[in-house]
């Protein structure tokens, strides 16, 4: 369904393109051997190259090149065997060289695609314009002194992949789905950890609007360095409505760079939007063109893991899951692996329901991660086995699961210690059924008169009398025979 914003003079649609800066997983920086570990003391991971000392020459990090190619292949993109590094010239205090080494008109990765997983189970393809390698700037810190800014160059020179989408997105929600899917792919590939809180994945959102039915691309504004998916969506929503208000008031939109204030929920002007010629791009004279062999690309391609789209298709075919459930399970590599361990040799639909229901709820309640879960995949599988072999009813299993989360014990241990084994002894169940029937003669008469829905009430009373331990199927069968004949 199209996302349309109603204005005072007509209906509008949003045109969105996203630029994602993903920090490459590498122990060293793009052009130096300095470390990249997050959280180090300020200015302790800085080489002479990173600090912009005169005469220091950059040397390309081959691991970063490999990671960029791997990411390009994961995005089904064209890999350019020859690419060129260029100097992007601008001044800022945390850019000691006075320029950033980036790629301009000859990036390492060309056009590709990303498939959005929509809430209704459908999909939509978004184009990838390019991916290029560049070095990150340092960090300016403005809140440590009332009159001075501090500079931390630990981040200076860290390898970034700038992944640029085509202007194919049409709503804040689609932008959120795009970022979620891209982060998932990067994590599967192990080329970026996708941690937006630590700044290893940041997003610039390009936003414009146009009347519904129009195909023109109007002047856009770029919202810089947004560090959460929720804030990206809020920024897009605010900016789109601001554009509409300007147009409907007879004004024009000035192409500019803006910042998002997450406290006020609004964007504000930062500077006029630069064009490419403002940066005076030219090939970096200290770096030869980057030339890679097709065999190098083929080797990386052969080693790619099963990615989310392929894994989703396999889960649907192999386990009989619907598109939504499969999409949720494969969104993170760890959750997909957890599910497969639980489902191995078992009822896959029951495994899916337990993982997506009680288990995910327990993760949220305990604040634990799937890498350090409150209940292991092996123990959850063992719990399902106890349901299937009749040891536990569905209701008892939920009680046992709650105790597994609380104690960390295996389900068989809890069942033995608490005496929670399901009652399947016909004599014991019959005694409970007879007691409930004899105590409720009026309701028995109503069932016989046609109110068969009351049988469910009788089942509940028997389960209550047996503390949930009676086998529900046996209870239902016995009640029907005794009351209806």
Coordinates of C-alpha atoms in Angstrom, one line a residue:
X1 CA 0.0 0.0 0.0
X2 CA 1.4 3.4 -1.0
X3 CA 2.4 5.8 1.8
X4 CA 0.7 9.1 1.0
X5 CA 0.8 12.3 3.1
X6 CA -2.3 14.5 2.8
X7 CA -1.5 18.2 2.5
X8 CA -3.8 21.2 2.3
X9 CA -3.6 21.4 -1.5
X10 CA -3.2 17.7 -2.4
X11 CA -1.6 14.4 -1.8
X12 CA 2.2 14.0 -1.6
X13 CA 4.7 11.1 -1.6
X14 CA 8.2 10.9 -0.1
X15 CA 11.3 10.0 -2.1
X16 CA 14.0 8.6 0.0
X17 CA 17.6 7.5 -0.6
X18 CA 19.9 6.3 2.1
X19 CA 23.7 6.5 2.5
X20 CA 24.9 4.1 5.1
X21 CA 28.4 4.3 6.5
X22 CA 29.4 0.8 7.8
X23 CA 32.6 0.4 9.7
X24 CA 34.6 -2.5 8.2
X25 CA 35.5 -5.3 10.6
X26 CA 39.3 -5.2 10.5
X27 CA 42.0 -5.2 13.1
X28 CA 43.8 -2.4 11.3
X29 CA 42.7 0.9 9.6
X30 CA 42.3 1.4 5.9
X31 CA 45.7 2.9 5.2
X32 CA 47.7 2.3 8.4
X33 CA 48.4 -0.5 10.9
X34 CA 46.8 1.3 13.8
X35 CA 44.3 -0.6 15.9
X36 CA 40.5 -0.1 15.5
X37 CA 39.1 -1.5 18.8
X38 CA 36.2 0.5 20.1
X39 CA 36.4 2.2 23.5
X40 CA 40.2 2.7 23.8
X41 CA 41.5 5.8 25.6
X42 CA 41.4 8.9 23.4
X43 CA 44.3 9.3 20.9
X44 CA 45.9 5.9 21.7
X45 CA 45.2 4.2 18.4
X46 CA 46.7 6.8 16.0
X47 CA 49.5 6.3 13.5
X48 CA 51.4 9.1 11.8
X49 CA 49.3 8.5 8.7
X50 CA 46.1 8.9 10.7
X51 CA 47.4 12.1 12.3
X52 CA 48.3 13.7 8.9
X53 CA 52.0 14.0 9.5
X54 CA 53.9 15.4 6.5
X55 CA 55.5 12.8 4.2
X56 CA 53.4 9.8 5.6
X57 CA 52.3 7.5 2.7
X58 CA 49.1 5.4 2.9
X59 CA 49.3 1.7 2.3
X60 CA 46.0 -0.1 1.4
X61 CA 44.8 -2.8 3.9
X62 CA 44.0 -5.9 1.8
X63 CA 41.5 -7.2 4.4
X64 CA 39.4 -4.1 4.0
X65 CA 39.3 -4.6 0.2
X66 CA 38.2 -8.2 0.7
X67 CA 35.5 -7.1 3.1
X68 CA 34.2 -4.6 0.6
X69 CA 34.1 -7.2 -2.2
X70 CA 32.3 -9.7 0.1
X71 CA 29.7 -7.0 1.0
X72 CA 29.2 -6.2 -2.7
X73 CA 28.6 -9.8 -3.5
X74 CA 26.2 -10.1 -0.6
X75 CA 24.2 -7.2 -2.2
X76 CA 24.2 -9.0 -5.6
X77 CA 26.2 -6.1 -6.9
X78 CA 28.7 -5.7 -9.7
X79 CA 32.3 -5.8 -8.6
X80 CA 34.6 -3.4 -10.4
X81 CA 38.0 -5.0 -11.0
X82 CA 39.6 -1.5 -11.2
X83 CA 38.7 1.3 -8.8
X84 CA 40.4 4.5 -7.9
X85 CA 40.9 6.3 -4.6
X86 CA 40.4 10.1 -4.6
X87 CA 41.0 12.9 -2.3
X88 CA 37.8 14.7 -1.0
X89 CA 39.0 18.1 0.1
X90 CA 37.4 19.9 3.0
X91 CA 38.5 21.4 6.3
X92 CA 37.4 20.2 9.7
X93 CA 39.2 20.0 13.0
X94 CA 38.9 16.3 13.3
X95 CA 40.3 15.7 9.7
X96 CA 44.0 16.3 10.2
X97 CA 45.0 15.7 6.6
X98 CA 42.7 18.4 5.3
X99 CA 41.2 15.8 3.0
X100 CA 39.5 12.4 3.2
X101 CA 40.7 9.5 1.0
X102 CA 37.5 8.2 -0.6
X103 CA 36.3 6.9 -4.0
X104 CA 34.5 9.1 -6.4
X105 CA 33.6 8.1 -10.0
X106 CA 35.3 4.7 -9.9
X107 CA 34.1 2.8 -6.8
X108 CA 35.0 -0.8 -6.0
X109 CA 31.3 -1.9 -6.1
X110 CA 28.7 -0.9 -8.6
X111 CA 24.9 -1.4 -8.8
X112 CA 23.2 -4.1 -6.7
X113 CA 19.9 -4.7 -4.9
X114 CA 18.4 -5.4 -1.5
X115 CA 15.1 -7.1 -1.0
X116 CA 12.8 -5.7 1.7
X117 CA 10.7 -8.1 3.8
X118 CA 7.3 -6.4 4.2
X119 CA 5.1 -6.9 7.2
X120 CA 2.4 -8.7 5.1
X121 CA 5.0 -11.4 4.1
X122 CA 5.6 -9.8 0.6
X123 CA 8.8 -8.4 -0.7
X124 CA 10.0 -5.4 -2.6
X125 CA 13.4 -4.7 -4.3
X126 CA 15.4 -1.6 -3.6
X127 CA 18.3 -0.7 -5.9
X128 CA 21.8 -0.2 -4.6
X129 CA 23.7 2.6 -6.5
X130 CA 27.2 1.8 -5.3
X131 CA 29.5 0.9 -2.4
X132 CA 32.8 2.6 -2.0
X133 CA 35.7 2.5 0.5
X134 CA 36.8 5.5 2.4
X135 CA 38.5 6.5 5.6
X136 CA 36.6 7.8 8.6
X137 CA 37.3 11.2 10.2
X138 CA 38.2 11.6 13.9
X139 CA 35.7 12.6 16.5
X140 CA 35.0 16.1 17.9
X141 CA 33.8 16.2 21.5
X142 CA 32.0 19.4 22.5
X143 CA 30.7 18.6 26.0
X144 CA 33.9 18.2 28.0
X145 CA 34.7 22.0 28.4
X146 CA 32.5 25.1 28.3
X147 CA 34.7 26.9 25.8
X148 CA 36.8 24.3 24.0
X149 CA 36.3 21.3 21.8
X150 CA 38.4 18.1 22.2
X151 CA 39.6 15.9 19.3
X152 CA 39.9 12.1 19.5
X153 CA 41.7 10.7 16.4
X154 CA 41.2 7.0 17.3
X155 CA 38.5 6.8 14.6
X156 CA 40.6 8.7 12.1
X157 CA 41.5 6.4 9.2
X158 CA 39.2 3.6 10.2
X159 CA 37.8 1.9 7.0
X160 CA 34.2 2.6 6.1
X161 CA 32.0 1.2 3.4
X162 CA 29.6 3.9 2.2
X163 CA 26.6 2.0 0.8
X164 CA 24.3 4.2 -1.3
X165 CA 20.8 3.2 -2.2
X166 CA 18.9 4.4 -5.2
X167 CA 16.0 6.8 -4.3
X168 CA 13.5 3.9 -4.3
X169 CA 12.2 4.1 -0.7
X170 CA 8.8 5.7 -0.2
X171 CA 8.1 5.8 3.5
X172 CA 9.8 6.0 6.9
X173 CA 8.7 2.4 7.5
X174 CA 10.4 1.2 4.3
X175 CA 13.6 3.1 5.4
X176 CA 13.5 1.2 8.7
X177 CA 13.0 -2.1 6.9
X178 CA 15.9 -1.3 4.5
X179 CA 18.3 -0.5 7.4
X180 CA 17.2 -3.6 9.3
X181 CA 17.8 -5.9 6.3
X182 CA 21.1 -4.2 5.4
X183 CA 22.4 -4.6 9.0
X184 CA 21.3 -8.3 8.9
X185 CA 23.3 -8.9 5.7
X186 CA 26.4 -7.2 7.0
X187 CA 26.3 -9.3 10.2
X188 CA 25.8 -12.5 8.3
X189 CA 28.8 -11.6 6.1
X190 CA 30.8 -10.5 9.2
X191 CA 31.9 -7.4 7.4
X192 CA 30.4 -4.9 9.9
X193 CA 28.9 -5.5 13.3
X194 CA 26.0 -3.0 12.7
X195 CA 26.2 -1.5 16.1
X196 CA 24.6 1.9 15.6
X197 CA 25.0 2.9 19.3
X198 CA 28.8 2.6 19.0
X199 CA 28.8 4.5 15.7
X200 CA 29.9 1.5 13.5
X201 CA 26.8 2.0 11.4
X202 CA 25.5 5.5 10.7
X203 CA 22.9 6.7 8.2
X204 CA 22.5 9.8 6.1
X205 CA 18.9 10.1 4.8
X206 CA 18.2 12.1 1.6
X207 CA 14.6 13.3 1.6
X208 CA 12.4 15.1 -0.9
X209 CA 8.7 15.1 -1.7
X210 CA 6.6 15.3 -4.8
X211 CA 2.9 15.3 -5.7
X212 CA 1.4 11.9 -6.1
X213 CA 1.6 10.8 -9.7
X214 CA 4.7 13.0 -10.4
X215 CA 7.9 11.3 -11.5
X216 CA 10.2 14.3 -10.9
X217 CA 13.0 14.3 -8.4
X218 CA 12.9 17.6 -6.5
X219 CA 15.6 19.2 -4.5
X220 CA 16.5 17.1 -1.5
X221 CA 17.8 17.7 2.0
X222 CA 20.3 15.3 3.6
X223 CA 19.9 14.5 7.3
X224 CA 23.4 13.6 8.5
X225 CA 24.8 10.9 10.9
X226 CA 21.6 9.5 12.4
X227 CA 22.5 6.7 14.8
X228 CA 19.4 4.7 15.3
X229 CA 16.7 3.2 13.0
X230 CA 13.9 4.8 15.0
X231 CA 15.5 8.2 14.7
X232 CA 16.0 7.8 11.0
X233 CA 12.2 7.1 10.6
X234 CA 11.3 10.1 12.8
X235 CA 13.7 12.4 10.9
X236 CA 12.3 11.4 7.6
X237 CA 8.7 11.9 8.8
X238 CA 9.5 15.4 10.1
X239 CA 11.5 16.5 7.1
X240 CA 8.9 15.3 4.6
X241 CA 6.1 17.3 6.3
X242 CA 8.4 20.3 6.5
X243 CA 8.9 20.2 2.7
X244 CA 5.2 19.9 2.1
X245 CA 4.5 22.9 4.4
X246 CA 7.1 24.9 2.5
X247 CA 5.7 24.0 -1.0
X248 CA 2.1 24.6 0.0
X249 CA 3.1 28.0 1.4
X250 CA 4.5 28.9 -2.1
X251 CA 8.1 28.5 -1.0
X252 CA 11.0 26.5 -2.4
X253 CA 13.3 23.9 -0.8
X254 CA 17.0 24.8 -0.5
X255 CA 19.3 21.8 -1.0
X256 CA 21.1 21.6 2.3
X257 CA 22.5 19.3 5.0
X258 CA 20.5 19.1 8.2
X259 CA 20.8 17.5 11.6
X260 CA 18.2 15.6 13.6
X261 CA 17.4 16.7 17.2
X262 CA 16.1 13.4 18.7
X263 CA 14.9 15.3 21.9
X264 CA 12.8 17.8 20.0
X265 CA 12.0 15.3 17.2
X266 CA 12.9 17.8 14.5
X267 CA 15.6 18.6 12.0
X268 CA 17.6 21.9 11.8
X269 CA 19.8 23.4 9.2
X270 CA 23.5 22.6 9.4
X271 CA 25.0 23.9 6.2
X272 CA 24.2 24.4 2.5
X273 CA 24.5 21.1 0.7
X274 CA 27.8 20.7 -1.2
X275 CA 28.0 19.4 -4.7
X276 CA 30.9 17.2 -5.9
X277 CA 32.8 20.1 -7.4
X278 CA 32.9 21.8 -4.0
X279 CA 35.1 19.0 -2.7
X280 CA 37.6 19.3 -5.6
X281 CA 37.9 15.5 -6.0
X282 CA 41.0 14.3 -7.8
X283 CA 42.8 10.9 -7.8
X284 CA 45.1 10.5 -4.8
X285 CA 48.6 10.8 -6.1
X286 CA 50.0 8.5 -3.3
X287 CA 47.8 5.6 -4.3
X288 CA 47.8 3.6 -7.6
X289 CA 44.5 2.4 -9.0
X290 CA 43.2 -0.6 -7.1
X291 CA 43.3 -3.6 -9.5
X292 CA 41.9 -7.0 -8.4
X293 CA 41.7 -10.2 -10.3
X294 CA 38.4 -12.0 -11.1
X295 CA 39.8 -15.1 -9.5
X296 CA 40.1 -13.1 -6.2
X297 CA 36.4 -12.2 -6.5
X298 CA 35.4 -15.8 -7.4
X299 CA 37.3 -17.1 -4.3
X300 CA 35.4 -14.7 -2.0
X301 CA 32.1 -15.6 -3.7
X302 CA 32.7 -19.3 -3.2
X303 CA 33.1 -18.7 0.6
X304 CA 30.0 -16.7 1.1
X305 CA 27.7 -17.9 3.9
X306 CA 24.0 -18.7 3.3
X307 CA 22.5 -15.2 3.5
X308 CA 19.1 -14.1 4.9
X309 CA 17.1 -14.3 1.7
X310 CA 18.4 -17.8 0.8
X311 CA 18.0 -19.0 4.4
X312 CA 14.4 -17.6 4.5
X313 CA 13.5 -19.5 1.3
X314 CA 15.0 -22.7 2.7
X315 CA 13.2 -22.4 6.0
X316 CA 9.9 -22.0 4.1
X317 CA 10.6 -25.1 1.9
X318 CA 12.3 -27.3 4.4
X319 CA 10.4 -26.5 7.6
X320 CA 7.0 -25.4 6.0
X321 CA 7.1 -22.0 7.7
X322 CA 5.2 -19.0 6.3
X323 CA 7.1 -16.0 4.9
X324 CA 6.6 -13.9 8.1
X325 CA 7.8 -16.5 10.5
X326 CA 10.8 -17.4 8.4
X327 CA 11.7 -13.7 8.0
X328 CA 11.7 -13.1 11.7
X329 CA 13.8 -16.2 12.4
X330 CA 16.5 -15.4 9.8
X331 CA 16.7 -11.7 10.6
X332 CA 19.7 -12.5 12.9
X333 CA 22.1 -15.3 12.2
X334 CA 22.1 -16.4 15.8
X335 CA 18.3 -16.8 16.0
X336 CA 18.3 -18.8 12.8
X337 CA 20.9 -21.2 14.2
X338 CA 19.0 -21.4 17.5
X339 CA 15.8 -22.4 15.7
X340 CA 17.5 -25.0 13.6
X341 CA 19.0 -26.6 16.7
X342 CA 15.6 -26.7 18.3
X343 CA 13.8 -28.0 15.2
X344 CA 16.2 -30.7 14.2
X345 CA 14.3 -34.0 14.1
X346 CA 11.2 -32.4 15.7
X347 CA 7.9 -30.8 14.7
X348 CA 9.1 -27.6 13.0
X349 CA 5.9 -25.6 13.5
X350 CA 5.9 -26.4 17.2
X351 CA 9.6 -25.4 17.4
X352 CA 8.8 -22.2 15.6
X353 CA 6.0 -21.3 18.0
X354 CA 8.1 -22.0 21.1
X355 CA 11.1 -20.0 19.8
X356 CA 9.1 -17.0 18.5
X357 CA 6.7 -17.1 21.4
X358 CA 7.8 -18.1 24.9
X359 CA 11.6 -18.0 24.2
X360 CA 11.7 -14.6 22.6
X361 CA 9.4 -13.3 25.4
X362 CA 11.9 -14.7 27.9
X363 CA 14.8 -13.0 26.1
X364 CA 13.0 -9.6 26.5
X365 CA 12.0 -10.3 30.1
X366 CA 15.5 -11.3 31.2
X367 CA 17.4 -8.8 29.1
X368 CA 19.7 -11.6 27.8
X369 CA 20.9 -12.1 24.3
X370 CA 20.4 -15.2 22.1
X371 CA 24.2 -15.7 22.3
X372 CA 23.7 -16.1 26.1
X373 CA 20.1 -17.3 26.4
X374 CA 18.1 -18.0 29.5
X375 CA 17.3 -21.4 28.1
X376 CA 19.6 -23.3 25.7
X377 CA 18.4 -24.6 22.3
X378 CA 19.1 -28.2 23.5
X379 CA 16.9 -27.8 26.6
X380 CA 14.1 -26.2 24.6
X381 CA 14.2 -29.1 22.2
X382 CA 14.1 -31.5 25.1
X383 CA 11.0 -29.7 26.4
X384 CA 9.3 -30.2 23.1
X385 CA 10.2 -33.9 23.2
X386 CA 8.4 -34.1 26.6
X387 CA 5.3 -32.6 25.0
X388 CA 5.4 -35.0 22.0
X389 CA 5.9 -38.1 24.1
X390 CA 2.9 -37.2 26.4
X391 CA 5.0 -36.5 29.5
X392 CA 3.8 -32.9 29.5
X393 CA 0.6 -31.2 28.4
X394 CA 0.9 -27.8 26.7
X395 CA -0.1 -26.0 29.8
X396 CA 2.3 -27.9 32.0
X397 CA 5.1 -27.3 29.5
X398 CA 4.6 -23.5 29.9
X399 CA 5.0 -23.9 33.7
X400 CA 8.1 -26.0 33.2
X401 CA 9.6 -23.5 30.8
X402 CA 9.0 -20.7 33.3
X403 CA 11.0 -22.7 35.9
X404 CA 13.7 -23.4 33.3
X405 CA 14.2 -19.7 32.8
X406 CA 14.2 -19.1 36.6
X407 CA 16.5 -22.0 37.6
X408 CA 18.5 -22.8 34.4
X409 CA 17.7 -26.5 35.0
X410 CA 16.9 -29.0 32.3
X411 CA 13.2 -29.8 31.8
X412 CA 13.5 -33.5 32.8
X413 CA 15.1 -32.5 36.1
X414 CA 12.3 -30.0 36.8
X415 CA 9.6 -32.5 35.9
X416 CA 11.1 -35.0 38.3
X417 CA 11.7 -32.6 41.2
X418 CA 8.3 -30.9 41.0
X419 CA 6.3 -34.0 40.1
X420 CA 4.9 -32.3 37.1
X421 CA 4.5 -35.3 34.9
X422 CA 1.3 -35.4 33.0
X423 CA -1.3 -37.9 34.3
X424 CA -2.2 -40.5 31.7
X425 CA -3.4 -43.1 34.1
X426 CA -7.0 -43.8 33.0
X427 CA -8.2 -44.6 36.5
X428 CA -7.0 -41.4 38.0
X429 CA -8.4 -39.3 35.2
X430 CA -11.7 -41.1 35.3
X431 CA -12.0 -40.5 39.0
X432 CA -11.5 -36.7 38.5
X433 CA -14.0 -36.7 35.6
X434 CA -16.6 -38.5 37.7
X435 CA -16.2 -36.1 40.5
X436 CA -16.7 -33.1 38.3
X437 CA -19.7 -34.6 36.6
X438 CA -21.4 -35.6 39.9
X439 CA -20.9 -32.1 41.3
X440 CA -22.4 -30.3 38.3
X441 CA -25.6 -32.2 37.4
X442 CA -27.3 -29.0 36.1
X443 CA -24.6 -28.3 33.6
X444 CA -24.6 -32.0 32.5
X445 CA -28.2 -31.6 31.7
X446 CA -27.5 -28.5 29.6
X447 CA -24.9 -30.3 27.6
X448 CA -27.3 -33.1 26.9
X449 CA -29.8 -30.5 25.7
X450 CA -27.4 -29.3 23.1
X451 CA -25.1 -26.8 24.8
X452 CA -22.0 -28.8 23.9
X453 CA -19.7 -25.8 24.3
X454 CA -19.9 -26.4 28.0
X455 CA -17.8 -29.5 27.5
X456 CA -14.8 -27.1 27.5
X457 CA -15.8 -25.8 30.9
X458 CA -15.9 -29.4 32.2
X459 CA -12.4 -30.0 30.7
X460 CA -11.2 -26.9 32.5
X461 CA -12.6 -28.1 35.9
X462 CA -10.9 -31.5 35.5
X463 CA -7.6 -29.9 34.6
X464 CA -8.0 -27.6 37.6
X465 CA -8.7 -30.6 39.9
X466 CA -5.6 -32.4 38.6
X467 CA -3.4 -29.3 38.8
X468 CA -3.1 -29.3 35.0
X469 CA -1.5 -32.7 35.0
X470 CA -4.3 -34.7 33.2
X471 CA -3.9 -35.5 29.6
X472 CA -6.3 -33.0 27.9
X473 CA -7.1 -35.4 25.0
X474 CA -8.0 -38.2 27.4
X475 CA -10.1 -35.9 29.5
X476 CA -12.1 -34.6 26.4
X477 CA -12.7 -38.1 25.2
X478 CA -13.8 -39.4 28.6
X479 CA -16.2 -36.4 29.2
X480 CA -17.8 -36.9 25.8
X481 CA -18.4 -40.6 26.4
X482 CA -19.8 -40.1 29.9
X483 CA -22.0 -37.2 29.2
X484 CA -23.1 -37.7 25.6
X485 CA -22.9 -41.4 25.5

